[in-house]
CSV table of C-alpha atoms and ligand atoms in Angstrom, one decimal:
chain,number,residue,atom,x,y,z
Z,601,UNK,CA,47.8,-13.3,5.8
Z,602,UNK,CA,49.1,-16.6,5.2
Z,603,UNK,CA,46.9,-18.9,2.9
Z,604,UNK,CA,46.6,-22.4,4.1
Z,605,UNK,CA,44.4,-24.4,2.3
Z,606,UNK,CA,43.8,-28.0,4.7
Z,607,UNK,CA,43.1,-25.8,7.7
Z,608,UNK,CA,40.4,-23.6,6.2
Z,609,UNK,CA,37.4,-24.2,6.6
Z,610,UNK,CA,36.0,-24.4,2.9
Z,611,UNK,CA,32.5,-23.9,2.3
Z,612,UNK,CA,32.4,-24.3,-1.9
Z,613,UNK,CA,30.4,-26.6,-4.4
Z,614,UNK,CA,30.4,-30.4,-3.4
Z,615,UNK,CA,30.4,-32.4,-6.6
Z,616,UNK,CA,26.7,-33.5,-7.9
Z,617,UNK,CA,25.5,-30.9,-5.0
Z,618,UNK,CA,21.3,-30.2,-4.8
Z,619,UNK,CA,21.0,-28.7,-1.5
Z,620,UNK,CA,21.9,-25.5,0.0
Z,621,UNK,CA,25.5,-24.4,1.2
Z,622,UNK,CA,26.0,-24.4,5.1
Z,623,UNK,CA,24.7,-21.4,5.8
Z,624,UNK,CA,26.4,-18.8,8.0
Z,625,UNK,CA,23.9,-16.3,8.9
Z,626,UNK,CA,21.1,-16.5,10.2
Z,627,UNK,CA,19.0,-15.2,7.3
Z,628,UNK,CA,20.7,-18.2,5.7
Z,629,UNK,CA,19.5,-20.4,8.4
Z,630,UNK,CA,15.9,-18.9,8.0
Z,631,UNK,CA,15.7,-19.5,4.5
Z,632,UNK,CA,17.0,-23.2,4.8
Z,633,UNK,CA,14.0,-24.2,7.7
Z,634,UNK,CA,11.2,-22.5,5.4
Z,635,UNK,CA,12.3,-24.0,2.5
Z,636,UNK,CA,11.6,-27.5,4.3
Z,637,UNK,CA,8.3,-26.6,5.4
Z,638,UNK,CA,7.9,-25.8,1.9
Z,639,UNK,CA,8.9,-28.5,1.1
Z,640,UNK,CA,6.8,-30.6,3.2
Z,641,UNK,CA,3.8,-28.4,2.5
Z,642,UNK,CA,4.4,-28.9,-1.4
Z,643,UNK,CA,4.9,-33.1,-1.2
Z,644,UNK,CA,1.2,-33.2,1.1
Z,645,UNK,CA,-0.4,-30.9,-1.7
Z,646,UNK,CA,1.0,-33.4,-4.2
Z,647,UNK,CA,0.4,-36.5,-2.3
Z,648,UNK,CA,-3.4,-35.3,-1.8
Z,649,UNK,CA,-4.2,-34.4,-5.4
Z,650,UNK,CA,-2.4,-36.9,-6.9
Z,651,UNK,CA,-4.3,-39.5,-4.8
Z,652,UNK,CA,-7.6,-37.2,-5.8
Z,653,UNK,CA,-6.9,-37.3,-9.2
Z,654,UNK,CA,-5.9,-41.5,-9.2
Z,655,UNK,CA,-9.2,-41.7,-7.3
Z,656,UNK,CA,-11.3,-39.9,-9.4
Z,657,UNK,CA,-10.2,-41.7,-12.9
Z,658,UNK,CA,-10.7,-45.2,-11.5
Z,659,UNK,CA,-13.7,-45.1,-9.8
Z,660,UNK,CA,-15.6,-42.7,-12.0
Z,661,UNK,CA,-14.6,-44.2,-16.0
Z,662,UNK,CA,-17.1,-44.2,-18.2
Z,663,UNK,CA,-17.3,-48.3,-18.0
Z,664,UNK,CA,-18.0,-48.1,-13.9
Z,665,UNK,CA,-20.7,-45.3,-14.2
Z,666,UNK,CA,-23.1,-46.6,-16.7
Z,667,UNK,CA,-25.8,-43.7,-15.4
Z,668,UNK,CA,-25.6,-40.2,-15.6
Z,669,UNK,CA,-24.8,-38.0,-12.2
Z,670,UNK,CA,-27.4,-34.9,-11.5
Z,671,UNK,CA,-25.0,-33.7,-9.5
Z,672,UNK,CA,-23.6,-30.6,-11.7
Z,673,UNK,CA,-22.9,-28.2,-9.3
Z,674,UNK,CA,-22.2,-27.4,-5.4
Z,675,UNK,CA,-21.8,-24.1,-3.6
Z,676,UNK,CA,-20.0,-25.6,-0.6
Z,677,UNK,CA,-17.7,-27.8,-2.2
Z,678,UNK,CA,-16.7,-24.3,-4.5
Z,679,UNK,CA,-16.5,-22.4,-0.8
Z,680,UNK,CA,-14.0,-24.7,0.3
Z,681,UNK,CA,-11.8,-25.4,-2.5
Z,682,UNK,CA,-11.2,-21.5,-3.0
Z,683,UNK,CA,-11.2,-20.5,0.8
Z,684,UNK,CA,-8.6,-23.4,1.6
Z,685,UNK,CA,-5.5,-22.6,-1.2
Z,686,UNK,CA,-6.1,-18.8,0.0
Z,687,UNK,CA,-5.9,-20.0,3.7
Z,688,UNK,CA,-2.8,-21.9,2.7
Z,689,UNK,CA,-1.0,-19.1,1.2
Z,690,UNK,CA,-1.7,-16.2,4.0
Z,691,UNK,CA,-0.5,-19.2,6.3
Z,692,UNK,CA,2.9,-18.9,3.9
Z,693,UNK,CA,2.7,-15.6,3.1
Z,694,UNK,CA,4.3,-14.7,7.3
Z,695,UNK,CA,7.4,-16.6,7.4
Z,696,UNK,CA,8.1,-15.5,3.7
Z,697,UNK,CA,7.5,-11.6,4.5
Z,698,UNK,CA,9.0,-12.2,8.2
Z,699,UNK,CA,12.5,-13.4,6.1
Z,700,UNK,CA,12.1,-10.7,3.4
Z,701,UNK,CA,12.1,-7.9,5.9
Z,702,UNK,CA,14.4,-9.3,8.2
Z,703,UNK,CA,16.9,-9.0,5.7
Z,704,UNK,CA,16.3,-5.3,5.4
Z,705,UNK,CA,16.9,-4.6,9.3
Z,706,UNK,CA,20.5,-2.3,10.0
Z,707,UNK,CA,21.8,-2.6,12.7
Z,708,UNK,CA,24.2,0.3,13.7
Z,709,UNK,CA,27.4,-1.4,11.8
Z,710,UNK,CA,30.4,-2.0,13.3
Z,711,UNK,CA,32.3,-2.1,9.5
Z,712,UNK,CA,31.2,-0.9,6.1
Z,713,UNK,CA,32.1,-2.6,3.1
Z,714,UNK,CA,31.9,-0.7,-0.4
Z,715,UNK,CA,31.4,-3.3,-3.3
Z,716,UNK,CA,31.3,-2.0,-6.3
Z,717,UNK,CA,30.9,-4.4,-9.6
Z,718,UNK,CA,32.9,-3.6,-13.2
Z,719,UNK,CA,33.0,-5.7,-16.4
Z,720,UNK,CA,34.4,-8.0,-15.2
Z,721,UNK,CA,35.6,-8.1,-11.5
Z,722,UNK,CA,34.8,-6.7,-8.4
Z,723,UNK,CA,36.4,-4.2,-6.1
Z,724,UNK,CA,35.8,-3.1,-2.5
Z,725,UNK,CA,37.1,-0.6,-0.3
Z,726,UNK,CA,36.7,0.1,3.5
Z,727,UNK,CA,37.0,3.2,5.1
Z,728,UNK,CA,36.1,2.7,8.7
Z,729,UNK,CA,39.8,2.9,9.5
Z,730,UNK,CA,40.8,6.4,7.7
Z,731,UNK,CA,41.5,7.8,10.8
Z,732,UNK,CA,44.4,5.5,11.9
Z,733,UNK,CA,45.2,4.7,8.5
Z,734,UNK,CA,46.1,8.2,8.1
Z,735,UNK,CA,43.3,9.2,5.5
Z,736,UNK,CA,44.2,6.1,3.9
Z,737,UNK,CA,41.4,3.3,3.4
Z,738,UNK,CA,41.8,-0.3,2.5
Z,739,UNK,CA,40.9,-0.9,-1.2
Z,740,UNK,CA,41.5,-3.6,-3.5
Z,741,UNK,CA,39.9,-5.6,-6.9
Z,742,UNK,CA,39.4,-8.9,-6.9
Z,743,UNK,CA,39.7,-10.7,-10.2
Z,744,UNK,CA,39.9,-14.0,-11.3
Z,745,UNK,CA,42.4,-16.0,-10.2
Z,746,UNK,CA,43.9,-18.5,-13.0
Z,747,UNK,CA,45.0,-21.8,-11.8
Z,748,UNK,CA,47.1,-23.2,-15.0
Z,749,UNK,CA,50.7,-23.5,-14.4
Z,750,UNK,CA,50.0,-23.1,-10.1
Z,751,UNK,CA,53.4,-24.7,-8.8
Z,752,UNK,CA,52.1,-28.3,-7.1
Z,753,UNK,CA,52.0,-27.1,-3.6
Z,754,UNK,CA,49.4,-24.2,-4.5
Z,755,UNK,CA,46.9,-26.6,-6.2
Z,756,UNK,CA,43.5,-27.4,-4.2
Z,757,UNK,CA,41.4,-24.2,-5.7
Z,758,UNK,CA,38.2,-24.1,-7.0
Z,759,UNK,CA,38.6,-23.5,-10.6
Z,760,UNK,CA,36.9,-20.7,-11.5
Z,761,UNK,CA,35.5,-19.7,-8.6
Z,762,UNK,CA,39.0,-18.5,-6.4
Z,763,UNK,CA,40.1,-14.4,-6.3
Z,764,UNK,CA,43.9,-13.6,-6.7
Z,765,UNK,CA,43.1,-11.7,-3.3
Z,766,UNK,CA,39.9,-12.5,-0.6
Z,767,UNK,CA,37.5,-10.4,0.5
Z,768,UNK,CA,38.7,-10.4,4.2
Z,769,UNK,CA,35.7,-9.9,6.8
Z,770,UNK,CA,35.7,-10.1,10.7
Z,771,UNK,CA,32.8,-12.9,11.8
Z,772,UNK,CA,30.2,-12.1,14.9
Z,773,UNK,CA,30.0,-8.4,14.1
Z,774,UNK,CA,27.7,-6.5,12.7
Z,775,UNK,CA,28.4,-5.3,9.2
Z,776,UNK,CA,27.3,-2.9,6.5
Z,777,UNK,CA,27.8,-3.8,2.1
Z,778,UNK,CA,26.7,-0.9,0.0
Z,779,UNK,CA,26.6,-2.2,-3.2
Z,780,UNK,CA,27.1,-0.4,-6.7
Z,781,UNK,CA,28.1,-1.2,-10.3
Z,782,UNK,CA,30.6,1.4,-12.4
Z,783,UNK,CA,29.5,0.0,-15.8
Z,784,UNK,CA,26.1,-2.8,-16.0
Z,785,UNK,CA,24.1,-4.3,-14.0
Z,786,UNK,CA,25.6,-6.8,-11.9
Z,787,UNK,CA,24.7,-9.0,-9.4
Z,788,UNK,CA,26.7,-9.6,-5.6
Z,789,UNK,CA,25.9,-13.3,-4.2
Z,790,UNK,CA,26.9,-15.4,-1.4
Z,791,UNK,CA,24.9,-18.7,-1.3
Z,792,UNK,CA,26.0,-19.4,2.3
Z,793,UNK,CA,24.7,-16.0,3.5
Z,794,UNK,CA,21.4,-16.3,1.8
Z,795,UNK,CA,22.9,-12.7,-0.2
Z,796,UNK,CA,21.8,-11.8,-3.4
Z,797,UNK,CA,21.6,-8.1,-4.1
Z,798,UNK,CA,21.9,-6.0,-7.6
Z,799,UNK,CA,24.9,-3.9,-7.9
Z,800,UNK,CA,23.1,-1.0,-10.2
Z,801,UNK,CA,25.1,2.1,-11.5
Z,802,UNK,CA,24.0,5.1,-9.8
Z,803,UNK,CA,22.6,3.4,-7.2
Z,804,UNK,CA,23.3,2.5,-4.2
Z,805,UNK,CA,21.5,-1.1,-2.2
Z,806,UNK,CA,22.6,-1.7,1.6
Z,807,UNK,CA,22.5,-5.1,2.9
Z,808,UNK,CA,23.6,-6.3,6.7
Z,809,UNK,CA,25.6,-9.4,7.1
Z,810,UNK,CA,26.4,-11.2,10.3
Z,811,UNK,CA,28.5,-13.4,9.6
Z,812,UNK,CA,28.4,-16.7,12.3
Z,813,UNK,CA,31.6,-18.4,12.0
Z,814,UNK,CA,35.2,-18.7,10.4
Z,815,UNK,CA,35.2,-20.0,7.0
Z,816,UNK,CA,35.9,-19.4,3.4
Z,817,UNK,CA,32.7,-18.4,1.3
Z,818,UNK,CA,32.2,-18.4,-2.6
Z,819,UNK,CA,30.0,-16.8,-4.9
Z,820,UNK,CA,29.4,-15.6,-8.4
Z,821,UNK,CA,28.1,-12.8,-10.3
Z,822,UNK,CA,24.2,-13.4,-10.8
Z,823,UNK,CA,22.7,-10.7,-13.3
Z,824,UNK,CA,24.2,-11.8,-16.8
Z,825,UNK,CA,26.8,-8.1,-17.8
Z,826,UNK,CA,28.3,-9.2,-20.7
Z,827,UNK,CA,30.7,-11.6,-22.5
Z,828,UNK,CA,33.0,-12.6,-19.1
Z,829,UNK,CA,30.5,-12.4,-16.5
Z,830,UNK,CA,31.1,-16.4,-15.4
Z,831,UNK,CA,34.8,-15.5,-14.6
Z,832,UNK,CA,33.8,-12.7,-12.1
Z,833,UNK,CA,33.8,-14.5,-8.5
Z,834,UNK,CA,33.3,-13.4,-5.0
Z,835,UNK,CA,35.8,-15.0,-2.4
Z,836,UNK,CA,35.3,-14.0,1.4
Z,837,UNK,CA,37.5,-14.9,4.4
Z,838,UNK,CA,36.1,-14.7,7.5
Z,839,UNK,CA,38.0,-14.4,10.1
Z,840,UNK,CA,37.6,-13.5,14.2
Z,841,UNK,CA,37.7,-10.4,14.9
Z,842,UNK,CA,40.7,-9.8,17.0
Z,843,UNK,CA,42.4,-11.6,14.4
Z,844,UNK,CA,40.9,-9.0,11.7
Z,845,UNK,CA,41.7,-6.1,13.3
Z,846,UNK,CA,45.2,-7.5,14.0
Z,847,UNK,CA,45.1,-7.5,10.3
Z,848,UNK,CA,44.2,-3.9,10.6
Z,849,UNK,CA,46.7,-2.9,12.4
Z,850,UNK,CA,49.3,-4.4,10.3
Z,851,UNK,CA,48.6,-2.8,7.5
Z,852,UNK,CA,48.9,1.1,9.4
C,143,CU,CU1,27.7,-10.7,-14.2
């Protein structure tokens, strides 16, 4: 596959970035819309309590309320100040487990990706096409790729975050990671898929990705494994699929 970086569709950091990636999945999409009602939920609470609280100093201070208050205590006021938060948080509680399990739905896979995390790389195999590769399946590790001394025409990587080879992955189909670990505890992200799953030795975690459009996705190794585990990144191309399985069948 050739590389070429203007056409790609790059979805890495911006500089001084504090929102989310474009996300690429749907799960991603999810996550993005109930973060915002979050969001919106969280600035009302604050504006109300804030206001509550302003309220409350000014126009009860000691120098405004010369005479004591018999008012000590009020069932309905405690009714409501407890019933409401709890009302609040069943209202949140559906979207959030809605998303959560969402993520766990598999449907039948059209492509299974092994990903399996070392100190300090990843490697990934597929094995859907054994039969026409004649037993063979595709495998390959993905380190990190150094930048210094790039010829001129090659810069235009992010530094540390670019792979001397991609993760290649066909887009609108319906795909299968099985992630595992061969030494520690690692961690397999993708900020624009809303992915985040525990690669755990001697054990196996399944996650399904649909991936919505062509691009070029980063991520990084998110459970700390040891002295190099910043300079362990995750690269995937995603590609149509015609144009993957073309890639397929050049390689039988
Ligand atoms: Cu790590």
């Amino acid at each position: 596959m050739t590389l070429n970086l203007q056409e790609m569709q790059c979805d890495g950091p911006v500089m001084w970035q504090t929102s989310f990636s474009d996300p690429a999945t749907t799960i991603m999409e999810g996550i993005i819309t109930f973060n915002t009602h979050l969001t919106f939920l969280l600035t009302s609470i604050i504006m109300f309590v804030g206001w509550w609280l302003f309220f409350t100093i000014y126009y009860y201070a000691e120098f405004k309320n010369m005479n004591n208050s018999k008012f000590v205590h009020s069932k309905e006021l405690e009714i409501v100040w407890t019933s409401v938060p709890a009302l609040i948080l069943l209202l949140l509680s559906t979207p959030s487990f809605t998303l959560l399990y969402s993520m766990d739905e598999i449907a039948a896979p059209e492509l299974t990706l092994k990903i399996l995390g070392h100190q300090w790389y990843w490697s990934y195999e597929v094995s859907d096409f054994q039969t026409c590769l004649k037993g063979d399946t595709i495998k390959y590790t993905c380190y990190l790729m150094l930048l210094d001394g790039l010829p001129e025409n090659k810069k235009g990587y992010f530094r540390l975050l670019e792979t001397n080879r991609r993760v290649l992955l066909p887009t609108n189909s319906h795909l299968r990671l099985l992630v595992s670990a061969a030494d520690v505890l690692h961690s397999w992200t993708i900020p624009s898929f809303g992915l985040k799953v525990d690669a755990c030795p001697g054990r196996l975690n399944q996650l399904n990705l649909f991936i919505k459009r062509v691009g070029v996705f980063y991520g990084q190794c998110s459970e700390i494994c040891g002295i190099n585990h910043g300079f362990m990144p995750i690269v995937i191309h995603a590609f149509p699929t015609l144009e993957y399985h073309l890639y397929v069948m050049a390689k039988m």
